[in-house]
Amino acid sequence: MTFLIGDDFVFPNPNQSDEEGLLAVGGDLAPHHLLQAYSQGIFPWYQAGSPILWWSPPERLLLQPDQFKVSRSLKKALQRPHVFRRDSHFSEVIKACATCEGRGENHTWITPEMQEAYITLHHLGYAHSFEIWTEDNELCGGLYGLSLGRAFFGESMFHYQRDASKMAMYYLCRTLAGWQFDFIDCQLPTPHLMSLGAVIVDRSHFLKRLKDSLTYPTRQGSW
């Protein structure tokens, strides 16, 4: 495990992580460091009060946008009156992801420091939100993530209404498929995401896919 010290630190090879995927400790969440990390398949994940932990898991969960599975319940949800928006209230989305379902500020990995860092990336045109709103203009679900090349790195999602986060994922996949994105990095395997069509791949496969995706220009700016 590597300790990142100073302002000009360099991330180690992503293949050097331990068995659980922990690669490095320390550093900061400056925009250029976050972009450098994601371009190497590395992401930050840590609890409030602990040092910044950087991860490169031996297995990765990827979802091809055109392989998204629409369940019967999601089809019904999409028929409900709703409004879909992109990048209209990014800060509200990341705040909701941090606090929904009873998660308080001290019990989430989306710390105030993380929120500030990704809001900065949003202003720079790299981080994006997909949002579901009610007809009464209330935010009821959404997700956010980071875009580089033809790769989208999903970070978190939330819902206040049933299936609203899945609806946001549906619109994300439909949008990215239209833009010929290669994959959505869902990071760690979960039964929920696998039910939507995500598949587990090993790190070497993921890093190759990432390298290929980064040969394309980044769709930077507001979506």
PDB file of N, CA and C in Angstrom, residues 122-213:
ATOM      1  N   HIS A 122     -18.203  18.980 -11.628  1.00  0.00           N
ATOM      2  CA  HIS A 122     -19.405  19.298 -12.408  1.00  0.00           C
ATOM      3  C   HIS A 122     -19.258  20.665 -13.072  1.00  0.00           C
ATOM      4  N   HIS A 123     -18.778  21.643 -12.323  1.00  0.00           N
ATOM      5  CA  HIS A 123     -18.581  22.979 -12.894  1.00  0.00           C
ATOM      6  C   HIS A 123     -17.543  22.952 -14.019  1.00  0.00           C
ATOM      7  N   LEU A 124     -16.608  22.017 -13.938  1.00  0.00           N
ATOM      8  CA  LEU A 124     -15.587  21.876 -14.983  1.00  0.00           C
ATOM      9  C   LEU A 124     -16.082  21.060 -16.174  1.00  0.00           C
ATOM     10  N   GLY A 125     -17.291  20.486 -16.058  1.00  0.00           N
ATOM     11  CA  GLY A 125     -17.879  19.756 -17.179  1.00  0.00           C
ATOM     12  C   GLY A 125     -17.571  18.279 -17.231  1.00  0.00           C
ATOM     13  N   TYR A 126     -17.073  17.710 -16.128  1.00  0.00           N
ATOM     14  CA  TYR A 126     -16.745  16.280 -16.100  1.00  0.00           C
ATOM     15  C   TYR A 126     -17.773  15.436 -15.337  1.00  0.00           C
ATOM     16  N   ALA A 127     -18.374  15.983 -14.311  1.00  0.00           N
ATOM     17  CA  ALA A 127     -19.340  15.238 -13.497  1.00  0.00           C
ATOM     18  C   ALA A 127     -20.758  15.654 -13.886  1.00  0.00           C
ATOM     19  N   HIS A 128     -21.669  14.674 -13.903  1.00  0.00           N
ATOM     20  CA  HIS A 128     -23.012  14.916 -14.425  1.00  0.00           C
ATOM     21  C   HIS A 128     -24.073  14.252 -13.560  1.00  0.00           C
ATOM     22  N   SER A 129     -25.255  14.834 -13.585  1.00  0.00           N
ATOM     23  CA  SER A 129     -26.385  14.270 -12.847  1.00  0.00           C
ATOM     24  C   SER A 129     -27.532  13.956 -13.799  1.00  0.00           C
ATOM     25  N   PHE A 130     -28.216  12.865 -13.505  1.00  0.00           N
ATOM     26  CA  PHE A 130     -29.435  12.469 -14.212  1.00  0.00           C
ATOM     27  C   PHE A 130     -30.552  12.465 -13.182  1.00  0.00           C
ATOM     28  N   GLU A 131     -31.612  13.201 -13.467  1.00  0.00           N
ATOM     29  CA  GLU A 131     -32.588  13.538 -12.436  1.00  0.00           C
ATOM     30  C   GLU A 131     -34.012  13.198 -12.867  1.00  0.00           C
ATOM     31  N   ILE A 132     -34.800  12.699 -11.925  1.00  0.00           N
ATOM     32  CA  ILE A 132     -36.218  12.462 -12.137  1.00  0.00           C
ATOM     33  C   ILE A 132     -36.997  13.417 -11.232  1.00  0.00           C
ATOM     34  N   TRP A 133     -37.902  14.157 -11.832  1.00  0.00           N
ATOM     35  CA  TRP A 133     -38.707  15.145 -11.117  1.00  0.00           C
ATOM     36  C   TRP A 133     -40.185  14.804 -11.252  1.00  0.00           C
ATOM     37  N   THR A 134     -40.964  15.174 -10.248  1.00  0.00           N
ATOM     38  CA  THR A 134     -42.409  15.007 -10.324  1.00  0.00           C
ATOM     39  C   THR A 134     -43.009  16.137 -11.155  1.00  0.00           C
ATOM     40  N   GLU A 135     -44.283  15.981 -11.482  1.00  0.00           N
ATOM     41  CA  GLU A 135     -44.976  17.047 -12.208  1.00  0.00           C
ATOM     42  C   GLU A 135     -45.054  18.325 -11.379  1.00  0.00           C
ATOM     43  N   ASP A 136     -44.945  18.177 -10.066  1.00  0.00           N
ATOM     44  CA  ASP A 136     -44.977  19.339  -9.172  1.00  0.00           C
ATOM     45  C   ASP A 136     -43.592  19.935  -8.948  1.00  0.00           C
ATOM     46  N   ASN A 137     -42.638  19.515  -9.792  1.00  0.00           N
ATOM     47  CA  ASN A 137     -41.275  20.045  -9.757  1.00  0.00           C
ATOM     48  C   ASN A 137     -40.535  19.706  -8.469  1.00  0.00           C
ATOM     49  N   GLU A 138     -40.724  18.470  -7.992  1.00  0.00           N
ATOM     50  CA  GLU A 138     -39.989  17.979  -6.833  1.00  0.00           C
ATOM     51  C   GLU A 138     -39.026  16.877  -7.277  1.00  0.00           C
ATOM     52  N   LEU A 139     -37.785  16.984  -6.839  1.00  0.00           N
ATOM     53  CA  LEU A 139     -36.783  15.978  -7.168  1.00  0.00           C
ATOM     54  C   LEU A 139     -37.116  14.684  -6.429  1.00  0.00           C
ATOM     55  N   CYS A 140     -37.310  13.590  -7.158  1.00  0.00           N
ATOM     56  CA  CYS A 140     -37.716  12.339  -6.513  1.00  0.00           C
ATOM     57  C   CYS A 140     -36.737  11.195  -6.735  1.00  0.00           C
ATOM     58  N   GLY A 141     -35.700  11.406  -7.539  1.00  0.00           N
ATOM     59  CA  GLY A 141     -34.704  10.365  -7.748  1.00  0.00           C
ATOM     60  C   GLY A 141     -33.620  10.848  -8.687  1.00  0.00           C
ATOM     61  N   GLY A 142     -32.479  10.163  -8.657  1.00  0.00           N
ATOM     62  CA  GLY A 142     -31.411  10.558  -9.556  1.00  0.00           C
ATOM     63  C   GLY A 142     -30.111   9.845  -9.275  1.00  0.00           C
ATOM     64  N   LEU A 143     -29.111  10.203 -10.033  1.00  0.00           N
ATOM     65  CA  LEU A 143     -27.773   9.640  -9.879  1.00  0.00           C
ATOM     66  C   LEU A 143     -26.758  10.655 -10.376  1.00  0.00           C
ATOM     67  N   TYR A 144     -25.499  10.409 -10.029  1.00  0.00           N
ATOM     68  CA  TYR A 144     -24.428  11.255 -10.559  1.00  0.00           C
ATOM     69  C   TYR A 144     -23.202  10.400 -10.829  1.00  0.00           C
ATOM     70  N   GLY A 145     -22.334  10.915 -11.674  1.00  0.00           N
ATOM     71  CA  GLY A 145     -21.107  10.201 -11.999  1.00  0.00           C
ATOM     72  C   GLY A 145     -20.174  11.085 -12.800  1.00  0.00           C
ATOM     73  N   LEU A 146     -19.122  10.479 -13.291  1.00  0.00           N
ATOM     74  CA  LEU A 146     -18.035  11.190 -13.966  1.00  0.00           C
ATOM     75  C   LEU A 146     -17.857  10.618 -15.365  1.00  0.00           C
ATOM     76  N   SER A 147     -17.573  11.475 -16.323  1.00  0.00           N
ATOM     77  CA  SER A 147     -17.403  11.048 -17.708  1.00  0.00           C
ATOM     78  C   SER A 147     -15.994  11.371 -18.198  1.00  0.00           C
ATOM     79  N   LEU A 148     -15.337  10.354 -18.764  1.00  0.00           N
ATOM     80  CA  LEU A 148     -14.036  10.520 -19.423  1.00  0.00           C
ATOM     81  C   LEU A 148     -14.035   9.665 -20.682  1.00  0.00           C
ATOM     82  N   GLY A 149     -13.689  10.258 -21.813  1.00  0.00           N
ATOM     83  CA  GLY A 149     -13.709   9.499 -23.051  1.00  0.00           C
ATOM     84  C   GLY A 149     -15.094   8.934 -23.292  1.00  0.00           C
ATOM     85  N   ARG A 150     -15.158   7.630 -23.578  1.00  0.00           N
ATOM     86  CA  ARG A 150     -16.455   6.964 -23.738  1.00  0.00           C
ATOM     87  C   ARG A 150     -16.759   6.071 -22.542  1.00  0.00           C
ATOM     88  N   ALA A 151     -16.251   6.458 -21.382  1.00  0.00           N
ATOM     89  CA  ALA A 151     -16.528   5.741 -20.135  1.00  0.00           C
ATOM     90  C   ALA A 151     -17.286   6.664 -19.189  1.00  0.00           C
ATOM     91  N   PHE A 152     -18.267   6.086 -18.496  1.00  0.00           N
ATOM     92  CA  PHE A 152     -18.989   6.828 -17.468  1.00  0.00           C
ATOM     93  C   PHE A 152     -18.810   6.085 -16.157  1.00  0.00           C
ATOM     94  N   PHE A 153     -18.387   6.803 -15.129  1.00  0.00           N
ATOM     95  CA  PHE A 153     -18.126   6.205 -13.822  1.00  0.00           C
ATOM     96  C   PHE A 153     -19.283   6.562 -12.885  1.00  0.00           C
ATOM     97  N   GLY A 154     -20.169   5.612 -12.661  1.00  0.00           N
ATOM     98  CA  GLY A 154     -21.308   5.856 -11.792  1.00  0.00           C
ATOM     99  C   GLY A 154     -20.874   5.914 -10.341  1.00  0.00           C
ATOM    100  N   GLU A 155     -21.320   6.928  -9.621  1.00  0.00           N
ATOM    101  CA  GLU A 155     -20.903   7.112  -8.235  1.00  0.00           C
ATOM    102  C   GLU A 155     -21.979   6.725  -7.229  1.00  0.00           C
ATOM    103  N   SER A 156     -23.164   7.272  -7.368  1.00  0.00           N
ATOM    104  CA  SER A 156     -24.219   6.955  -6.400  1.00  0.00           C
ATOM    105  C   SER A 156     -25.568   7.336  -6.987  1.00  0.00           C
ATOM    106  N   MET A 157     -26.630   6.759  -6.410  1.00  0.00           N
ATOM    107  CA  MET A 157     -27.987   7.086  -6.822  1.00  0.00           C
ATOM    108  C   MET A 157     -28.884   7.149  -5.592  1.00  0.00           C
ATOM    109  N   PHE A 158     -30.053   7.723  -5.762  1.00  0.00           N
ATOM    110  CA  PHE A 158     -30.995   7.829  -4.647  1.00  0.00           C
ATOM    111  C   PHE A 158     -32.413   7.824  -5.198  1.00  0.00           C
ATOM    112  N   HIS A 159     -33.369   7.586  -4.337  1.00  0.00           N
ATOM    113  CA  HIS A 159     -34.772   7.717  -4.718  1.00  0.00           C
ATOM    114  C   HIS A 159     -35.609   8.100  -3.509  1.00  0.00           C
ATOM    115  N   TYR A 160     -36.581   8.964  -3.746  1.00  0.00           N
ATOM    116  CA  TYR A 160     -37.607   9.291  -2.761  1.00  0.00           C
ATOM    117  C   TYR A 160     -38.928   8.632  -3.145  1.00  0.00           C
ATOM    118  N   GLN A 161     -39.057   8.269  -4.422  1.00  0.00           N
ATOM    119  CA  GLN A 161     -40.205   7.516  -4.904  1.00  0.00           C
ATOM    120  C   GLN A 161     -39.715   6.191  -5.469  1.00  0.00           C
ATOM    121  N   ARG A 162     -40.538   5.174  -5.345  1.00  0.00           N
ATOM    122  CA  ARG A 162     -40.153   3.841  -5.792  1.00  0.00           C
ATOM    123  C   ARG A 162     -39.733   3.849  -7.259  1.00  0.00           C
ATOM    124  N   ASP A 163     -38.618   3.205  -7.531  1.00  0.00           N
ATOM    125  CA  ASP A 163     -38.059   3.015  -8.878  1.00  0.00           C
ATOM    126  C   ASP A 163     -37.537   4.298  -9.521  1.00  0.00           C
ATOM    127  N   ALA A 164     -37.519   5.412  -8.798  1.00  0.00           N
ATOM    128  CA  ALA A 164     -37.052   6.662  -9.410  1.00  0.00           C
ATOM    129  C   ALA A 164     -35.565   6.609  -9.752  1.00  0.00           C
ATOM    130  N   SER A 165     -34.756   5.924  -8.934  1.00  0.00           N
ATOM    131  CA  SER A 165     -33.328   5.807  -9.260  1.00  0.00           C
ATOM    132  C   SER A 165     -33.132   4.917 -10.485  1.00  0.00           C
ATOM    133  N   LYS A 166     -33.962   3.867 -10.612  1.00  0.00           N
ATOM    134  CA  LYS A 166     -33.889   3.016 -11.807  1.00  0.00           C
ATOM    135  C   LYS A 166     -34.299   3.800 -13.047  1.00  0.00           C
ATOM    136  N   MET A 167     -35.254   4.685 -12.889  1.00  0.00           N
ATOM    137  CA  MET A 167     -35.661   5.528 -14.012  1.00  0.00           C
ATOM    138  C   MET A 167     -34.500   6.410 -14.461  1.00  0.00           C
ATOM    139  N   ALA A 168     -33.762   6.962 -13.499  1.00  0.00           N
ATOM    140  CA  ALA A 168     -32.592   7.773 -13.840  1.00  0.00           C
ATOM    141  C   ALA A 168     -31.544   6.931 -14.558  1.00  0.00           C
ATOM    142  N   MET A 169     -31.355   5.692 -14.097  1.00  0.00           N
ATOM    143  CA  MET A 169     -30.402   4.793 -14.750  1.00  0.00           C
ATOM    144  C   MET A 169     -30.849   4.459 -16.174  1.00  0.00           C
ATOM    145  N   TYR A 170     -32.138   4.288 -16.357  1.00  0.00           N
ATOM    146  CA  TYR A 170     -32.680   4.030 -17.698  1.00  0.00           C
ATOM    147  C   TYR A 170     -32.326   5.179 -18.644  1.00  0.00           C
ATOM    148  N   TYR A 171     -32.555   6.402 -18.200  1.00  0.00           N
ATOM    149  CA  TYR A 171     -32.254   7.555 -19.051  1.00  0.00           C
ATOM    150  C   TYR A 171     -30.751   7.721 -19.254  1.00  0.00           C
ATOM    151  N   LEU A 172     -29.961   7.399 -18.237  1.00  0.00           N
ATOM    152  CA  LEU A 172     -28.507   7.428 -18.394  1.00  0.00           C
ATOM    153  C   LEU A 172     -28.080   6.471 -19.496  1.00  0.00           C
ATOM    154  N   CYS A 173     -28.563   5.234 -19.427  1.00  0.00           N
ATOM    155  CA  CYS A 173     -28.166   4.231 -20.417  1.00  0.00           C
ATOM    156  C   CYS A 173     -28.652   4.597 -21.812  1.00  0.00           C
ATOM    157  N   ARG A 174     -29.863   5.110 -21.901  1.00  0.00           N
ATOM    158  CA  ARG A 174     -30.384   5.499 -23.212  1.00  0.00           C
ATOM    159  C   ARG A 174     -29.553   6.632 -23.809  1.00  0.00           C
ATOM    160  N   THR A 175     -29.177   7.590 -22.971  1.00  0.00           N
ATOM    161  CA  THR A 175     -28.354   8.708 -23.433  1.00  0.00           C
ATOM    162  C   THR A 175     -26.975   8.234 -23.873  1.00  0.00           C
ATOM    163  N   LEU A 176     -26.320   7.428 -23.023  1.00  0.00           N
ATOM    164  CA  LEU A 176     -24.960   6.982 -23.326  1.00  0.00           C
ATOM    165  C   LEU A 176     -24.925   6.046 -24.526  1.00  0.00           C
ATOM    166  N   ALA A 177     -25.946   5.218 -24.679  1.00  0.00           N
ATOM    167  CA  ALA A 177     -26.003   4.341 -25.849  1.00  0.00           C
ATOM    168  C   ALA A 177     -26.087   5.173 -27.128  1.00  0.00           C
ATOM    169  N   GLY A 178     -26.858   6.252 -27.082  1.00  0.00           N
ATOM    170  CA  GLY A 178     -26.965   7.130 -28.242  1.00  0.00           C
ATOM    171  C   GLY A 178     -25.665   7.831 -28.573  1.00  0.00           C
ATOM    172  N   TRP A 179     -24.836   8.037 -27.553  1.00  0.00           N
ATOM    173  CA  TRP A 179     -23.530   8.672 -27.751  1.00  0.00           C
ATOM    174  C   TRP A 179     -22.417   7.647 -27.954  1.00  0.00           C
ATOM    175  N   GLN A 180     -22.772   6.395 -28.057  1.00  0.00           N
ATOM    176  CA  GLN A 180     -21.825   5.293 -28.298  1.00  0.00           C
ATOM    177  C   GLN A 180     -20.791   5.146 -27.181  1.00  0.00           C
ATOM    178  N   PHE A 181     -21.219   5.355 -25.947  1.00  0.00           N
ATOM    179  CA  PHE A 181     -20.330   5.097 -24.812  1.00  0.00           C
ATOM    180  C   PHE A 181     -20.085   3.599 -24.691  1.00  0.00           C
ATOM    181  N   ASP A 182     -18.910   3.255 -24.203  1.00  0.00           N
ATOM    182  CA  ASP A 182     -18.518   1.852 -24.113  1.00  0.00           C
ATOM    183  C   ASP A 182     -19.107   1.168 -22.889  1.00  0.00           C
ATOM    184  N   PHE A 183     -19.018   1.814 -21.731  1.00  0.00           N
ATOM    185  CA  PHE A 183     -19.495   1.168 -20.509  1.00  0.00           C
ATOM    186  C   PHE A 183     -19.753   2.183 -19.405  1.00  0.00           C
ATOM    187  N   ILE A 184     -20.511   1.720 -18.413  1.00  0.00           N
ATOM    188  CA  ILE A 184     -20.678   2.427 -17.143  1.00  0.00           C
ATOM    189  C   ILE A 184     -19.940   1.616 -16.096  1.00  0.00           C
ATOM    190  N   ASP A 185     -18.989   2.238 -15.426  1.00  0.00           N
ATOM    191  CA  ASP A 185     -18.272   1.570 -14.339  1.00  0.00           C
ATOM    192  C   ASP A 185     -19.121   1.681 -13.077  1.00  0.00           C
ATOM    193  N   CYS A 186     -19.653   0.553 -12.630  1.00  0.00           N
ATOM    194  CA  CYS A 186     -20.473   0.518 -11.412  1.00  0.00           C
ATOM    195  C   CYS A 186     -19.633   0.177 -10.191  1.00  0.00           C
ATOM    196  N   GLN A 187     -18.332   0.033 -10.408  1.00  0.00           N
ATOM    197  CA  GLN A 187     -17.353  -0.200  -9.343  1.00  0.00           C
ATOM    198  C   GLN A 187     -17.527  -1.555  -8.672  1.00  0.00           C
ATOM    199  N   LEU A 188     -18.264  -1.627  -7.573  1.00  0.00           N
ATOM    200  CA  LEU A 188     -18.343  -2.863  -6.795  1.00  0.00           C
ATOM    201  C   LEU A 188     -19.624  -3.630  -7.098  1.00  0.00           C
ATOM    202  N   PRO A 189     -19.540  -4.968  -7.201  1.00  0.00           N
ATOM    203  CA  PRO A 189     -20.720  -5.781  -7.533  1.00  0.00           C
ATOM    204  C   PRO A 189     -21.813  -5.704  -6.472  1.00  0.00           C
ATOM    205  N   THR A 190     -23.051  -5.530  -6.928  1.00  0.00           N
ATOM    206  CA  THR A 190     -24.226  -5.619  -6.058  1.00  0.00           C
ATOM    207  C   THR A 190     -25.315  -6.374  -6.817  1.00  0.00           C
ATOM    208  N   PRO A 191     -26.137  -7.156  -6.120  1.00  0.00           N
ATOM    209  CA  PRO A 191     -27.234  -7.870  -6.790  1.00  0.00           C
ATOM    210  C   PRO A 191     -28.170  -6.920  -7.538  1.00  0.00           C
ATOM    211  N   HIS A 192     -28.407  -5.743  -6.967  1.00  0.00           N
ATOM    212  CA  HIS A 192     -29.313  -4.782  -7.596  1.00  0.00           C
ATOM    213  C   HIS A 192     -28.800  -4.369  -8.971  1.00  0.00           C
ATOM    214  N   LEU A 193     -27.538  -3.974  -9.056  1.00  0.00           N
ATOM    215  CA  LEU A 193     -26.990  -3.529 -10.336  1.00  0.00           C
ATOM    216  C   LEU A 193     -26.854  -4.685 -11.319  1.00  0.00           C
ATOM    217  N   MET A 194     -26.557  -5.872 -10.819  1.00  0.00           N
ATOM    218  CA  MET A 194     -26.467  -7.028 -11.704  1.00  0.00           C
ATOM    219  C   MET A 194     -27.835  -7.386 -12.277  1.00  0.00           C
ATOM    220  N   SER A 195     -28.893  -7.120 -11.523  1.00  0.00           N
ATOM    221  CA  SER A 195     -30.241  -7.372 -12.039  1.00  0.00           C
ATOM    222  C   SER A 195     -30.590  -6.417 -13.174  1.00  0.00           C
ATOM    223  N   LEU A 196     -29.870  -5.299 -13.261  1.00  0.00           N
ATOM    224  CA  LEU A 196     -30.101  -4.325 -14.325  1.00  0.00           C
ATOM    225  C   LEU A 196     -29.246  -4.599 -15.556  1.00  0.00           C
ATOM    226  N   GLY A 197     -28.404  -5.636 -15.488  1.00  0.00           N
ATOM    227  CA  GLY A 197     -27.605  -6.016 -16.647  1.00  0.00           C
ATOM    228  C   GLY A 197     -26.110  -5.864 -16.487  1.00  0.00           C
ATOM    229  N   ALA A 198     -25.652  -5.373 -15.343  1.00  0.00           N
ATOM    230  CA  ALA A 198     -24.210  -5.213 -15.120  1.00  0.00           C
ATOM    231  C   ALA A 198     -23.548  -6.573 -14.928  1.00  0.00           C
ATOM    232  N   VAL A 199     -22.304  -6.693 -15.365  1.00  0.00           N
ATOM    233  CA  VAL A 199     -21.571  -7.956 -15.278  1.00  0.00           C
ATOM    234  C   VAL A 199     -20.215  -7.726 -14.610  1.00  0.00           C
ATOM    235  N   ILE A 200     -19.718  -8.766 -13.958  1.00  0.00           N
ATOM    236  CA  ILE A 200     -18.422  -8.701 -13.279  1.00  0.00           C
ATOM    237  C   ILE A 200     -17.311  -9.036 -14.265  1.00  0.00           C
ATOM    238  N   VAL A 201     -16.263  -8.219 -14.278  1.00  0.00           N
ATOM    239  CA  VAL A 201     -15.077  -8.496 -15.091  1.00  0.00           C
ATOM    240  C   VAL A 201     -13.852  -8.362 -14.197  1.00  0.00           C
ATOM    241  N   ASP A 202     -12.747  -8.979 -14.606  1.00  0.00           N
ATOM    242  CA  ASP A 202     -11.538  -8.836 -13.797  1.00  0.00           C
ATOM    243  C   ASP A 202     -10.838  -7.515 -14.122  1.00  0.00           C
ATOM    244  N   ARG A 203      -9.891  -7.155 -13.282  1.00  0.00           N
ATOM    245  CA  ARG A 203      -9.241  -5.846 -13.398  1.00  0.00           C
ATOM    246  C   ARG A 203      -8.533  -5.676 -14.737  1.00  0.00           C
ATOM    247  N   SER A 204      -7.858  -6.688 -15.222  1.00  0.00           N
ATOM    248  CA  SER A 204      -7.123  -6.552 -16.478  1.00  0.00           C
ATOM    249  C   SER A 204      -8.078  -6.267 -17.636  1.00  0.00           C
ATOM    250  N   HIS A 205      -9.225  -6.931 -17.634  1.00  0.00           N
ATOM    251  CA  HIS A 205     -10.231  -6.682 -18.675  1.00  0.00           C
ATOM    252  C   HIS A 205     -10.748  -5.249 -18.574  1.00  0.00           C
ATOM    253  N   PHE A 206     -11.046  -4.824 -17.352  1.00  0.00           N
ATOM    254  CA  PHE A 206     -11.546  -3.463 -17.141  1.00  0.00           C
ATOM    255  C   PHE A 206     -10.531  -2.420 -17.595  1.00  0.00           C
ATOM    256  N   LEU A 207      -9.271  -2.591 -17.213  1.00  0.00           N
ATOM    257  CA  LEU A 207      -8.254  -1.599 -17.560  1.00  0.00           C
ATOM    258  C   LEU A 207      -8.043  -1.516 -19.067  1.00  0.00           C
ATOM    259  N   LYS A 208      -8.170  -2.643 -19.759  1.00  0.00           N
ATOM    260  CA  LYS A 208      -8.053  -2.620 -21.217  1.00  0.00           C
ATOM    261  C   LYS A 208      -9.232  -1.870 -21.835  1.00  0.00           C
ATOM    262  N   ARG A 209     -10.430  -2.153 -21.343  1.00  0.00           N
ATOM    263  CA  ARG A 209     -11.614  -1.453 -21.844  1.00  0.00           C
ATOM    264  C   ARG A 209     -11.499   0.048 -21.575  1.00  0.00           C
ATOM    265  N   LEU A 210     -10.997   0.386 -20.394  1.00  0.00           N
ATOM    266  CA  LEU A 210     -10.839   1.793 -20.036  1.00  0.00           C
ATOM    267  C   LEU A 210      -9.834   2.476 -20.954  1.00  0.00           C
ATOM    268  N   LYS A 211      -8.715   1.822 -21.187  1.00  0.00           N
ATOM    269  CA  LYS A 211      -7.691   2.393 -22.064  1.00  0.00           C
ATOM    270  C   LYS A 211      -8.261   2.670 -23.452  1.00  0.00           C
ATOM    271  N   ASP A 212      -9.029   1.725 -23.973  1.00  0.00           N
ATOM    272  CA  ASP A 212      -9.641   1.906 -25.295  1.00  0.00           C
ATOM    273  C   ASP A 212     -10.645   3.059 -25.282  1.00  0.00           C
ATOM    274  N   SER A 213     -11.428   3.152 -24.215  1.00  0.00           N
ATOM    275  CA  SER A 213     -12.451   4.200 -24.126  1.00  0.00           C
ATOM    276  C   SER A 213     -11.836   5.590 -24.051  1.00  0.00           C
TER     277      SER A 213
END
